[in-house]
PDB file of C-alpha atoms in Angstrom:
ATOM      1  CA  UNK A 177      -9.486  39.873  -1.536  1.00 54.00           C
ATOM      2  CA  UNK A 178      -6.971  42.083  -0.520  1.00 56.00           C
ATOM      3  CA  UNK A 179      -3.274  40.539   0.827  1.00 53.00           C
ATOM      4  CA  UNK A 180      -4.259  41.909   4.634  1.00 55.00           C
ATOM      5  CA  UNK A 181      -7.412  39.730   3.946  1.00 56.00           C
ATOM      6  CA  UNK A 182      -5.414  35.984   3.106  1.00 60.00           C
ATOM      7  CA  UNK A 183      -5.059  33.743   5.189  1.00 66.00           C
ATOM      8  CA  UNK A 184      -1.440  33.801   6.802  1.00 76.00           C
ATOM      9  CA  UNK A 185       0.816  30.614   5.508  1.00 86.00           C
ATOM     10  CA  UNK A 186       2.663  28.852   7.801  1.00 90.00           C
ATOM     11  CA  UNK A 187       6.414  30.190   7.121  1.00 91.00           C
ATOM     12  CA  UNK A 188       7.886  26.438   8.479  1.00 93.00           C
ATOM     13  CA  UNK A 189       5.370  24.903   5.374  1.00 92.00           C
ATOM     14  CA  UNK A 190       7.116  27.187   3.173  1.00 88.00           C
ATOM     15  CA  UNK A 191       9.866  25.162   1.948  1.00 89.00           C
ATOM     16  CA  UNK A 192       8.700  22.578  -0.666  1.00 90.00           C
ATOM     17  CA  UNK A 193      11.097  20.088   1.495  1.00 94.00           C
ATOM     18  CA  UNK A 194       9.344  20.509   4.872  1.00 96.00           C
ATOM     19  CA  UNK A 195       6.072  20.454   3.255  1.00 95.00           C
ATOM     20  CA  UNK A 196       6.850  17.219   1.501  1.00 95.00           C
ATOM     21  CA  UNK A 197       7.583  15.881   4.804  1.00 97.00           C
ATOM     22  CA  UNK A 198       5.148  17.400   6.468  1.00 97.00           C
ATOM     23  CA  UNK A 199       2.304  15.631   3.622  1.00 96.00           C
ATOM     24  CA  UNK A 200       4.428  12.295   3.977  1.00 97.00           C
ATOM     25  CA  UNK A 201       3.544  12.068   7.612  1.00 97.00           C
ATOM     26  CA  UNK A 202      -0.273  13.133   6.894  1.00 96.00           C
ATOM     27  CA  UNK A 203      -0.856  10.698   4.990  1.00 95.00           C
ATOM     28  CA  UNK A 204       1.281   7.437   6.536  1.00 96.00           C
ATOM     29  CA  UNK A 205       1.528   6.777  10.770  1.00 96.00           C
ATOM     30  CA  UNK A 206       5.594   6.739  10.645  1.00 97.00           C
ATOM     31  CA  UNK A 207       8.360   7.426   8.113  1.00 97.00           C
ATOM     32  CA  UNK A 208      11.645   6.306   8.865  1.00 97.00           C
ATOM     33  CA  UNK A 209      14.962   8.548   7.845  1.00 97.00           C
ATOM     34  CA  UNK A 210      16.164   6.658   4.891  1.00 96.00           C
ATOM     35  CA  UNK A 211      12.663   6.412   3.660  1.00 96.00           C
ATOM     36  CA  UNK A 212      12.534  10.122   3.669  1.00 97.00           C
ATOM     37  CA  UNK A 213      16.237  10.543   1.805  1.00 96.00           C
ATOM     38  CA  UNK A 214      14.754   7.987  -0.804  1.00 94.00           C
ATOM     39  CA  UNK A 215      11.475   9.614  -1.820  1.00 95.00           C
ATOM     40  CA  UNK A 216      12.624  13.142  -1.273  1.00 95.00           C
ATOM     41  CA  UNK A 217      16.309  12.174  -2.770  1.00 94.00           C
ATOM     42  CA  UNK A 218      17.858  14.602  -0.148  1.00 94.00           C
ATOM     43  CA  UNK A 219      21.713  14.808   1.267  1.00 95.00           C
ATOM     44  CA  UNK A 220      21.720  13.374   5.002  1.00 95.00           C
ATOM     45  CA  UNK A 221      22.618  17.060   6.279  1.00 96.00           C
ATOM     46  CA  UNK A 222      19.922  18.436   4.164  1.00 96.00           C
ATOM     47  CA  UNK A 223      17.393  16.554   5.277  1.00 97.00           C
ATOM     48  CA  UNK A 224      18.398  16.440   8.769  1.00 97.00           C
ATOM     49  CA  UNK A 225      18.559  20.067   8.984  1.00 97.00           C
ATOM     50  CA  UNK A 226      14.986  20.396   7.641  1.00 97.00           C
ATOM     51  CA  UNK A 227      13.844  17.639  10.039  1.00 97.00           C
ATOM     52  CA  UNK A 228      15.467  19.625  12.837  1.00 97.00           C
ATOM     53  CA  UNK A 229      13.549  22.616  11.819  1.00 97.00           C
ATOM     54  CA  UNK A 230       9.821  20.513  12.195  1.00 97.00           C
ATOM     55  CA  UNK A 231      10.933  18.779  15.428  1.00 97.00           C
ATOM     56  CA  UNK A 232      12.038  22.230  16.345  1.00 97.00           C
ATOM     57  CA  UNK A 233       8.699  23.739  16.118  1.00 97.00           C
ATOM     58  CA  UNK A 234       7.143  20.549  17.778  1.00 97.00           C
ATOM     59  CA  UNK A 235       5.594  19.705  14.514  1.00 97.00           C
ATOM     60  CA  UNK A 236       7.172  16.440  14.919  1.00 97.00           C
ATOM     61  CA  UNK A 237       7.233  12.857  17.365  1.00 96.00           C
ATOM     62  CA  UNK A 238      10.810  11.101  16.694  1.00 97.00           C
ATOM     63  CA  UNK A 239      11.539   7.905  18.058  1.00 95.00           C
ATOM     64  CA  UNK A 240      14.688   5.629  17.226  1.00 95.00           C
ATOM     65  CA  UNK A 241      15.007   2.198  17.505  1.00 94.00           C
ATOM     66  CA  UNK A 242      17.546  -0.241  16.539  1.00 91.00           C
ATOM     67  CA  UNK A 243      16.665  -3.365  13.856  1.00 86.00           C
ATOM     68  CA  UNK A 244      19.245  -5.641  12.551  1.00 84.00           C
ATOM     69  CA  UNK A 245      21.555  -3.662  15.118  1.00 89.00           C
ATOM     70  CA  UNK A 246      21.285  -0.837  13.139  1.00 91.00           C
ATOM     71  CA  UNK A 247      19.686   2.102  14.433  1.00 93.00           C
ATOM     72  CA  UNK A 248      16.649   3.718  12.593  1.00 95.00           C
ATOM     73  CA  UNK A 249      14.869   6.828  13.500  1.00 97.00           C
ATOM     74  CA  UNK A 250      11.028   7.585  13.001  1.00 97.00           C
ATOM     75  CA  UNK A 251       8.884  10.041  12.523  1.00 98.00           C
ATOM     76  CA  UNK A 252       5.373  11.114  12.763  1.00 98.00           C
ATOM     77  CA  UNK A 253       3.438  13.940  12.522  1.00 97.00           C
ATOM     78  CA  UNK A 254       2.540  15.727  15.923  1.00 97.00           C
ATOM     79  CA  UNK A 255      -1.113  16.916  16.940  1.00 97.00           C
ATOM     80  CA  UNK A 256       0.427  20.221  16.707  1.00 97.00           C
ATOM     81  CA  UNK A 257       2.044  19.437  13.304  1.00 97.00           C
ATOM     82  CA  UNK A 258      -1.101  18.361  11.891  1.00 96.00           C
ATOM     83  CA  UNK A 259      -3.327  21.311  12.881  1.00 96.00           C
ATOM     84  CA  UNK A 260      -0.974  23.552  11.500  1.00 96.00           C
ATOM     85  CA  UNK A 261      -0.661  21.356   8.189  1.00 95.00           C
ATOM     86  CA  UNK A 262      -3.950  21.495   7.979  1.00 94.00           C
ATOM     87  CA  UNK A 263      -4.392  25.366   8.414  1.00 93.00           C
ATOM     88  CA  UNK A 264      -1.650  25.376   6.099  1.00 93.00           C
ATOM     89  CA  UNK A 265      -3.344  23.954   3.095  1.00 90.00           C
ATOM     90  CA  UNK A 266      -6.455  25.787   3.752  1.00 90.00           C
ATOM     91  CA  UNK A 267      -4.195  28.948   3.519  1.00 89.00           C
ATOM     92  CA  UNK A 268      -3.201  27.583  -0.090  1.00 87.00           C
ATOM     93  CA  UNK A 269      -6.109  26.852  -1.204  1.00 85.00           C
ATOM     94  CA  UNK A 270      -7.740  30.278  -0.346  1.00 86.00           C
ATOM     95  CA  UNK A 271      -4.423  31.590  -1.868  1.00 85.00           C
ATOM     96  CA  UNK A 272      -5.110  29.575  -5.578  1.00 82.00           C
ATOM     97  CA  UNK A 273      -8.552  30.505  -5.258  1.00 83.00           C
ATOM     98  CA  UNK A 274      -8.062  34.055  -4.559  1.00 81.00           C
ATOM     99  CA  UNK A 275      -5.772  34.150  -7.209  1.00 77.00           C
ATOM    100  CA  UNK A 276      -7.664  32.144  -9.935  1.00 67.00           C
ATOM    101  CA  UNK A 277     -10.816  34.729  -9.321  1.00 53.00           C
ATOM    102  CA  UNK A 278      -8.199  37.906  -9.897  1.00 44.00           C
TER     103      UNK A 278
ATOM    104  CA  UNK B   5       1.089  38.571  -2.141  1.00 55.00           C
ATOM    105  CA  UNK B   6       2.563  34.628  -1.893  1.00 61.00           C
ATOM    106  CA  UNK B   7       3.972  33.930  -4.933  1.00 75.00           C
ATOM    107  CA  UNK B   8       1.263  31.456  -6.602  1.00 78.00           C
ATOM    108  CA  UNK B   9       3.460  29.979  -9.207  1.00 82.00           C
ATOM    109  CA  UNK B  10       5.779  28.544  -6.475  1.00 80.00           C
ATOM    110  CA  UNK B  11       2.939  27.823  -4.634  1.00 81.00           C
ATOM    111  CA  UNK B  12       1.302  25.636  -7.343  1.00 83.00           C
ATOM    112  CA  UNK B  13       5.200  24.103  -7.971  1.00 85.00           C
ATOM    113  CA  UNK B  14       5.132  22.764  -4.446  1.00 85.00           C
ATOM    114  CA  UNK B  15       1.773  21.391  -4.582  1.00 85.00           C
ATOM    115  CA  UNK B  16       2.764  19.533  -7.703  1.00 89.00           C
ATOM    116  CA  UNK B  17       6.014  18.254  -6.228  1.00 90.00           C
ATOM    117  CA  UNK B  18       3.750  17.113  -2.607  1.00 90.00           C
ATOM    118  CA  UNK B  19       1.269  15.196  -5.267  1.00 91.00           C
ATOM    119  CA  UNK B  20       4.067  13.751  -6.894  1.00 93.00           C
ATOM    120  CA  UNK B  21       5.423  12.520  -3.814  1.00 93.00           C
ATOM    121  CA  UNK B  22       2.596  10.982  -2.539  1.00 93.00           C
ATOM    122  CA  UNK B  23       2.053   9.245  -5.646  1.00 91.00           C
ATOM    123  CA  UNK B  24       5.372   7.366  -5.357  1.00 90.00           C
ATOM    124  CA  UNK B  25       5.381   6.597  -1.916  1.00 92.00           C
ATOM    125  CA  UNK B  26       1.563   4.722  -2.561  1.00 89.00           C
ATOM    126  CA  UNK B  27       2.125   1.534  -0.952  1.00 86.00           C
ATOM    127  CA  UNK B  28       2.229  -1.621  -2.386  1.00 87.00           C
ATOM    128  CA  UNK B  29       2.099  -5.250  -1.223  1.00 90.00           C
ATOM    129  CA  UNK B  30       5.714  -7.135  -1.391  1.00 93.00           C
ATOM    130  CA  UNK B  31       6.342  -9.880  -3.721  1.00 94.00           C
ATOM    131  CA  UNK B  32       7.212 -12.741  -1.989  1.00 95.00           C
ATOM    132  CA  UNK B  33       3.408 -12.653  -0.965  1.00 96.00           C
ATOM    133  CA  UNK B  34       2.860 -13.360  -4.636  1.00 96.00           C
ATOM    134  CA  UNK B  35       5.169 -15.280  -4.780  1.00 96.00           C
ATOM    135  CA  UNK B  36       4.233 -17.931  -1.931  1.00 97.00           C
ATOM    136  CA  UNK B  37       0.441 -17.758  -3.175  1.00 97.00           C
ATOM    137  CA  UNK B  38       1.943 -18.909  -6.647  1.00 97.00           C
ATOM    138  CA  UNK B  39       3.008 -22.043  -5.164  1.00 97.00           C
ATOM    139  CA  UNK B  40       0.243 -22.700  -2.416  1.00 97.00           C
ATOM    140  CA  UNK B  41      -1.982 -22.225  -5.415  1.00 97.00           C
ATOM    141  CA  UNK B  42       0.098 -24.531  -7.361  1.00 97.00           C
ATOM    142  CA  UNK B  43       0.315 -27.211  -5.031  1.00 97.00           C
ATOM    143  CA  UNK B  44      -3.043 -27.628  -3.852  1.00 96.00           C
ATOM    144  CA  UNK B  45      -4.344 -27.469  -7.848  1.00 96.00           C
ATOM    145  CA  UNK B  46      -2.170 -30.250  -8.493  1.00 96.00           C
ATOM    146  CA  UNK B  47      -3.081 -31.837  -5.715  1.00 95.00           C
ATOM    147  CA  UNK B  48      -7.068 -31.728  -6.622  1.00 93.00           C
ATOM    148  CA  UNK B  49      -6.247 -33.206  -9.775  1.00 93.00           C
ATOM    149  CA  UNK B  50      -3.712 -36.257  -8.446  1.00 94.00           C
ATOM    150  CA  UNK B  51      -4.584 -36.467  -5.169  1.00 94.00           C
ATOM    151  CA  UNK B  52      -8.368 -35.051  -4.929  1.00 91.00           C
ATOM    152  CA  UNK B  53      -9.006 -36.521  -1.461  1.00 91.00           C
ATOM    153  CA  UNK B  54      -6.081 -34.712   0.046  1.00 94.00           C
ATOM    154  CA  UNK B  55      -6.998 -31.377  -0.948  1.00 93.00           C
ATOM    155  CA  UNK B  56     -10.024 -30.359   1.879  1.00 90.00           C
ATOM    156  CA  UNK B  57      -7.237 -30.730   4.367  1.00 93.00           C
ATOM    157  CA  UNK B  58      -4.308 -28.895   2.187  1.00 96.00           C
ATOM    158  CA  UNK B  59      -6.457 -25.945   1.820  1.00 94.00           C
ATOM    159  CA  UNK B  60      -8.241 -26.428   5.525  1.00 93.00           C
ATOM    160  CA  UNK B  61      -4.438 -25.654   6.342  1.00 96.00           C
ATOM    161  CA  UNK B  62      -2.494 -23.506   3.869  1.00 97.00           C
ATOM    162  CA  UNK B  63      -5.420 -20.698   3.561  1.00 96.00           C
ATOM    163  CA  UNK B  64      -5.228 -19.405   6.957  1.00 96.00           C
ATOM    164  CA  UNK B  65      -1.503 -20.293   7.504  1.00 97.00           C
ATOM    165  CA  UNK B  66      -0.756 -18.731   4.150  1.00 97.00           C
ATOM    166  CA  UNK B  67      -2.570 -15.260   5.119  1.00 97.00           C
ATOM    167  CA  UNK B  68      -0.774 -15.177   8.814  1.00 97.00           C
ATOM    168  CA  UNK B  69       2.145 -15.417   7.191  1.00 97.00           C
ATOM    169  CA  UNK B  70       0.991 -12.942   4.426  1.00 97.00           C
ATOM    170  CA  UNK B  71      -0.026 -10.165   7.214  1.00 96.00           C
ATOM    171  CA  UNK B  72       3.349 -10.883   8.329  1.00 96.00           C
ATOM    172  CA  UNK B  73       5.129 -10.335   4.984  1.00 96.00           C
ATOM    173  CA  UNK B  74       3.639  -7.004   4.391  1.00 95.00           C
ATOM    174  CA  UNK B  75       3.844  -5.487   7.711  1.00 95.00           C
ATOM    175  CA  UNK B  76       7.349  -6.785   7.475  1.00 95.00           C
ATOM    176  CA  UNK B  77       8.017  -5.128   4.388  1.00 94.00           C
ATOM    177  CA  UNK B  78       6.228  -1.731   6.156  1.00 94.00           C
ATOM    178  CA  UNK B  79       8.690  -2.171   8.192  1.00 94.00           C
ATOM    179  CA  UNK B  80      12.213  -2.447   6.218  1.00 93.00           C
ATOM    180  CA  UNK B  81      10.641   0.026   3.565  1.00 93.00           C
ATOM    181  CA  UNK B  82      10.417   2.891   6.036  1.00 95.00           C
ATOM    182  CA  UNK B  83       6.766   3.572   5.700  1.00 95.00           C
ATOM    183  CA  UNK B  84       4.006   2.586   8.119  1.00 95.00           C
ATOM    184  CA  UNK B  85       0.339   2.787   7.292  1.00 94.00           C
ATOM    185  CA  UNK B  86      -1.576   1.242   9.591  1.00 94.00           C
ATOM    186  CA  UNK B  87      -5.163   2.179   8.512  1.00 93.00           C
ATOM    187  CA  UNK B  88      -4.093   0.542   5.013  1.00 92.00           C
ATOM    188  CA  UNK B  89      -2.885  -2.853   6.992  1.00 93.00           C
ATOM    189  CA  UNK B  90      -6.030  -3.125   8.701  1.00 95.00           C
ATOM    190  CA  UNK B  91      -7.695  -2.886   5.669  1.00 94.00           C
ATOM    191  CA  UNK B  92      -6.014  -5.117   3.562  1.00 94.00           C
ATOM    192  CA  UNK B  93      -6.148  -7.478   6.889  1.00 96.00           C
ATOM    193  CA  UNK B  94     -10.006  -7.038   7.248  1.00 96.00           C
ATOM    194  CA  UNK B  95     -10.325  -7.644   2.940  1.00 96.00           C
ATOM    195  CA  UNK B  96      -8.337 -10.943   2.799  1.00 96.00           C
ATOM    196  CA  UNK B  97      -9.089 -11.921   6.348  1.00 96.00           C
ATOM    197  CA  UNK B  98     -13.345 -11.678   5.125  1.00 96.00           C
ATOM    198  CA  UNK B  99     -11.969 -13.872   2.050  1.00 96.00           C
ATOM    199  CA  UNK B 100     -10.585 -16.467   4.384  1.00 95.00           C
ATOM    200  CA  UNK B 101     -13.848 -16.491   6.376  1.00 96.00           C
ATOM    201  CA  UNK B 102     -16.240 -16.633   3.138  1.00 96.00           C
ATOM    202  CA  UNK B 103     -13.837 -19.616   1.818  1.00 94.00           C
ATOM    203  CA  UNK B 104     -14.667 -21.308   5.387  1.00 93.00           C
ATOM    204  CA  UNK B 105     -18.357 -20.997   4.901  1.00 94.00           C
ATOM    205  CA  UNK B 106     -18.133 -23.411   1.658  1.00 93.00           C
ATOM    206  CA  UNK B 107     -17.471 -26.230   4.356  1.00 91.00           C
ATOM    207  CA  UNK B 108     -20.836 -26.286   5.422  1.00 94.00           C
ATOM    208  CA  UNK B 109     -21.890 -26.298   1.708  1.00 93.00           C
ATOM    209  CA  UNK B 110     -20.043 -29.153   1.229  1.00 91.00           C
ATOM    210  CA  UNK B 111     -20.933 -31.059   3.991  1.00 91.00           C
ATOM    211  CA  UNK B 112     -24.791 -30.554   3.832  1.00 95.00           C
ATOM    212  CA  UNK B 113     -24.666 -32.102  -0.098  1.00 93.00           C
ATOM    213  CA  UNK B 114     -25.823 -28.547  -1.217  1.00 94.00           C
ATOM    214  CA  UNK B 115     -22.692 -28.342  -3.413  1.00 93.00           C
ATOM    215  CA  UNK B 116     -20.389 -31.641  -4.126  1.00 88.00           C
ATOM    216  CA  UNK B 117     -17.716 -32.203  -5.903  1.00 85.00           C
ATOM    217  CA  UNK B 118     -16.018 -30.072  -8.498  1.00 90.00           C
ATOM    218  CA  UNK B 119     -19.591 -27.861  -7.836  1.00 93.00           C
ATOM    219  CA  UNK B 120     -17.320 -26.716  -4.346  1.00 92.00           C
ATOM    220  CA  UNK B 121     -13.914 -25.943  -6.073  1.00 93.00           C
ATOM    221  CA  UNK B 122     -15.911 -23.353  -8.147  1.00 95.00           C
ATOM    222  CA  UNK B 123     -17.704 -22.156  -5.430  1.00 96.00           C
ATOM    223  CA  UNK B 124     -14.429 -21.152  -4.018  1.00 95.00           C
ATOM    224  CA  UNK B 125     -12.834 -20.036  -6.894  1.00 95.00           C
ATOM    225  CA  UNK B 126     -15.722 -17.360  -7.660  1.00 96.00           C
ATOM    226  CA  UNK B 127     -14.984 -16.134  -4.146  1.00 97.00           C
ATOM    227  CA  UNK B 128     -11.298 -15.453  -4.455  1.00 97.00           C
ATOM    228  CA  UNK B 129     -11.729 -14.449  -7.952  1.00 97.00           C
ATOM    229  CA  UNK B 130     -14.370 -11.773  -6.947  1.00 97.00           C
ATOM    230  CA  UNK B 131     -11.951 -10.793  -4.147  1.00 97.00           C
ATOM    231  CA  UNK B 132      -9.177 -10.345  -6.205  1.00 96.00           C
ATOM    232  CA  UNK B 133     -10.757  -8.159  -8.710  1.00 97.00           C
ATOM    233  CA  UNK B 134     -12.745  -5.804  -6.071  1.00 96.00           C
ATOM    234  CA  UNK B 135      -9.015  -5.645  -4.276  1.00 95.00           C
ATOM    235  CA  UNK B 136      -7.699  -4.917  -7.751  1.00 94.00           C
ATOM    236  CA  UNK B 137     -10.463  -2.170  -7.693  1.00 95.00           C
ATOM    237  CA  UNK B 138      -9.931  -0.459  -4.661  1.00 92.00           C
ATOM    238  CA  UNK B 139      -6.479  -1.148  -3.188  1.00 90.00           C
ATOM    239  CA  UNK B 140      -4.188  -3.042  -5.607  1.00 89.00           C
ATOM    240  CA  UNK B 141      -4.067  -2.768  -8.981  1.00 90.00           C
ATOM    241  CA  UNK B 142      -2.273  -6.006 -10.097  1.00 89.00           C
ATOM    242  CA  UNK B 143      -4.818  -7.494  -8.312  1.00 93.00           C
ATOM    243  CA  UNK B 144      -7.784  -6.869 -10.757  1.00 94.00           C
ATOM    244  CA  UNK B 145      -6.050  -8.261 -13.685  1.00 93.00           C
ATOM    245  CA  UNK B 146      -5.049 -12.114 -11.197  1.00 95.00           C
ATOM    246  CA  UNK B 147      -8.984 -12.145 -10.819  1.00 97.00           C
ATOM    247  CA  UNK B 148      -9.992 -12.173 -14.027  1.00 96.00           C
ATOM    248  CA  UNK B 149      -7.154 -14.793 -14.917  1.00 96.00           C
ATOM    249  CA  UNK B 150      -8.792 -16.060 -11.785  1.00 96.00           C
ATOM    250  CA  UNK B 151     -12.580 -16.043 -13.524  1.00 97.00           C
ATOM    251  CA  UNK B 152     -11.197 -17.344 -16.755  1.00 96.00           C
ATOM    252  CA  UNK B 153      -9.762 -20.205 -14.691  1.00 95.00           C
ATOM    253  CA  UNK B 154     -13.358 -20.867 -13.273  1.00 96.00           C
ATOM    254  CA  UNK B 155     -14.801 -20.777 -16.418  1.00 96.00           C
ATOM    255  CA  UNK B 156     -12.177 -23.434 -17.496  1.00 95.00           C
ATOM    256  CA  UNK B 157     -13.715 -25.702 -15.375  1.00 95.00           C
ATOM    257  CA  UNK B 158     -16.906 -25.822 -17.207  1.00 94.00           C
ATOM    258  CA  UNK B 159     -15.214 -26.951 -20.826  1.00 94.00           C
ATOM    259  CA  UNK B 160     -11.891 -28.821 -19.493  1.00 90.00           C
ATOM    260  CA  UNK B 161     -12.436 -32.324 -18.271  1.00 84.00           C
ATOM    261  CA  UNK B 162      -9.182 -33.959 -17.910  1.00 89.00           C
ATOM    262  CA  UNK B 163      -6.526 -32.322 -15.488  1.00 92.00           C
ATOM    263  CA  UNK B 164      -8.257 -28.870 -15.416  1.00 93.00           C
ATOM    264  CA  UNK B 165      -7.148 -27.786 -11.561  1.00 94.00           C
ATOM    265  CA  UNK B 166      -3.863 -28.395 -12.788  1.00 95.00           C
ATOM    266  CA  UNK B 167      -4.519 -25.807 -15.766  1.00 94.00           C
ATOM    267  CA  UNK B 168      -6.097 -23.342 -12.968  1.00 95.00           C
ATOM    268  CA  UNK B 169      -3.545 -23.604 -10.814  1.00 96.00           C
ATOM    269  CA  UNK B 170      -0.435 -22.923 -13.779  1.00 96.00           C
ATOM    270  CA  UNK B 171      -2.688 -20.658 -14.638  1.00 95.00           C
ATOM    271  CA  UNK B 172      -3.719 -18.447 -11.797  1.00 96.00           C
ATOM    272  CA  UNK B 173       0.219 -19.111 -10.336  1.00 96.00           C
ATOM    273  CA  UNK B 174       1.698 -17.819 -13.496  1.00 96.00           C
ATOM    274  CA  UNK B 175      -1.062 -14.510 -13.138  1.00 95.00           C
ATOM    275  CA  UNK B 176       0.666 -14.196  -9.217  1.00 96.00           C
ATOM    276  CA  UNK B 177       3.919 -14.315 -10.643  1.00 95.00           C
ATOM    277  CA  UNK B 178       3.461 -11.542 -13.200  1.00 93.00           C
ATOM    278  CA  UNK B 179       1.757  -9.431 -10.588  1.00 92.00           C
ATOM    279  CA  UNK B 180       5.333  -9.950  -8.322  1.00 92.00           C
ATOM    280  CA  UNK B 181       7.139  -8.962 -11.699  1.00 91.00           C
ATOM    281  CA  UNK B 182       4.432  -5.857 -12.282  1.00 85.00           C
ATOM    282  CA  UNK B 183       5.470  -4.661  -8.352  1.00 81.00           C
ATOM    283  CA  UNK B 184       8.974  -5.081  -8.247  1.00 79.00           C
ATOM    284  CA  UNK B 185       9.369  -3.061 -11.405  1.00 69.00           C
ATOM    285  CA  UNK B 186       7.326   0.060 -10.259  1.00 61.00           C
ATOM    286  CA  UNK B 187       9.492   3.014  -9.291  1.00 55.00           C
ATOM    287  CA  UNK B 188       9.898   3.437  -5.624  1.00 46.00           C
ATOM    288  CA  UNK B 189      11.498   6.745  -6.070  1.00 43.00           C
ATOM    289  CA  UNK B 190       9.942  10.696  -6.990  1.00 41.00           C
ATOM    290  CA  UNK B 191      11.247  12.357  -9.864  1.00 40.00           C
ATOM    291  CA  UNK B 192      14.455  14.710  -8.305  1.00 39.00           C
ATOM    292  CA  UNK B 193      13.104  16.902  -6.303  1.00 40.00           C
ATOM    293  CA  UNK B 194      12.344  20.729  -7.457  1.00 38.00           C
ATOM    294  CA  UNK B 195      11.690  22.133  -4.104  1.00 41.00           C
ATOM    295  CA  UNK B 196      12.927  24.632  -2.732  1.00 37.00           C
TER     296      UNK B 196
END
């Protein structure tokens, strides 16, 4: 298959962070912030900034609420997001394949 | 071309990921089945005509307070899977039910006596196991102490619900040990 013949990857999916994320919120309804810093052992700005970038794109729902009078912000995976995950993956696996038959 | 090494890294790391964030039940609902289990065994051993009502209350108090503890924990752990609370709802929830269907059994004469405690005992123990199969891991290995603590009740004659119940309490316990322990954490990240 030539390289005008793959399947374009999504360039946001690109970094291993934002995919993680991205896979995270596939596969649960909501992840909160400090859930994300703990599985993906990420600095605050770090992960913010990568966050940013999905909510950006509309990839991403956010919603904050406060428990124990602390506040706590959640996220979960838009329609939009998980269309575009989805194409994503299916661009990756094409890729592997494509790759694994030379 | 996309590089397929780095592509292959991240798909690794995303596996890995998802493999440490798998969801698991908190231990304090171990923890207060260990000692519902241990009081009402006792209490079929000293106090035999007091334990239809113990367990007529404590079973479905003990798993509305269990659905609470774990979507509590969902909660204050940062991760929310509701498709995997309605199942473990639906799986112990069908438990609770089958356990209630014994009553009948009982009353009709069909099954008397210690006949009904086994009855029950096979239930949970086959509930255990097949959540041990499918959801929870722990789980599988607290119904078989669970079966070996039926088939107790077929050689054992004096104070053998109390033996269940240490038993079956002290399999609980290990399993809150077993789920504490596991890492909660991936391996540092090597994304990108």
């Amino acid at each position: 298959m030539r390289d005008d013949e793959l399947p374009a990857l999504d360039r946001v999916f690109e970094h291993g962070v934002r995919l993680g994320i991205a896979v995270l919120l596939a596969r649960y309804d909501e992840v909160s912030f400090s859930r994300f810093k703990e599985l993906l052992q990420q600095t605050d700005g770090s992960l913010g900034a990568q966050l940013r970038k999905l909510e950006d794109t509309g990839y991403l729902s956010v919603r904050k609420e406060f428990r124990d009078r602390r506040p706590v912000t959640w996220y979960a995976l838009s329609a939009k997001g998980r269309k575009a995950l989805r194409v994503h993956l299916d661009a990756l696996q094409t890729l592997i394949r494509t790759a694994g038959h030379g | 071309m996309p590089d397929v090494d780095h592509v292959e890294k991240d798909l690794g790391y995303v596996r890995g990921l998802l493999e440490k964030s798998e969801p698991r039940s908190p231990p304090a609902i171990y923890v207060l089945w260990a000692v519902v289990v241990l009081v009402g065994f006792t209490l079929a051993d000293l106090a035999p005509r007091a334990t239809g009502l113990f367990w007529l209350i404590a079973a479905p108090v003990g798993f509305l307070v269990s659905t609470w503890l774990g979507a509590r924990a969902a909660r204050k752990e940062g991760q929310v899977d509701r498709a995997e609370g309605d199942r473990h709802f639906l799986h112990w929830g069908g438990l609770l039910g089958a356990e209630l269907l014994i009553v009948p059994l009982a009353w009709s004469g069909a099954v008397t006596g210690t006949g009904v405690g086994q009855v029950a005992l096979l239930l949970v123990a086959l509930a255990y196991f097949l959540d041990g199969v499918h959801q929870e891991r722990p789980n599988l290995w607290v119904g078989i102490a669970i079966a070996a603590g039926y088939l107790l009740t077929f050689v054992v004659a004096r104070h053998v619900w109390l033996m269940v119940g240490v038993l079956i309490s002290a399999a609980l316990l290990a399993s809150a040990v077993q789920n504490r322990a596991r890492p909660k954490r991936a391996s540092p990240s090597d994304a990108r």
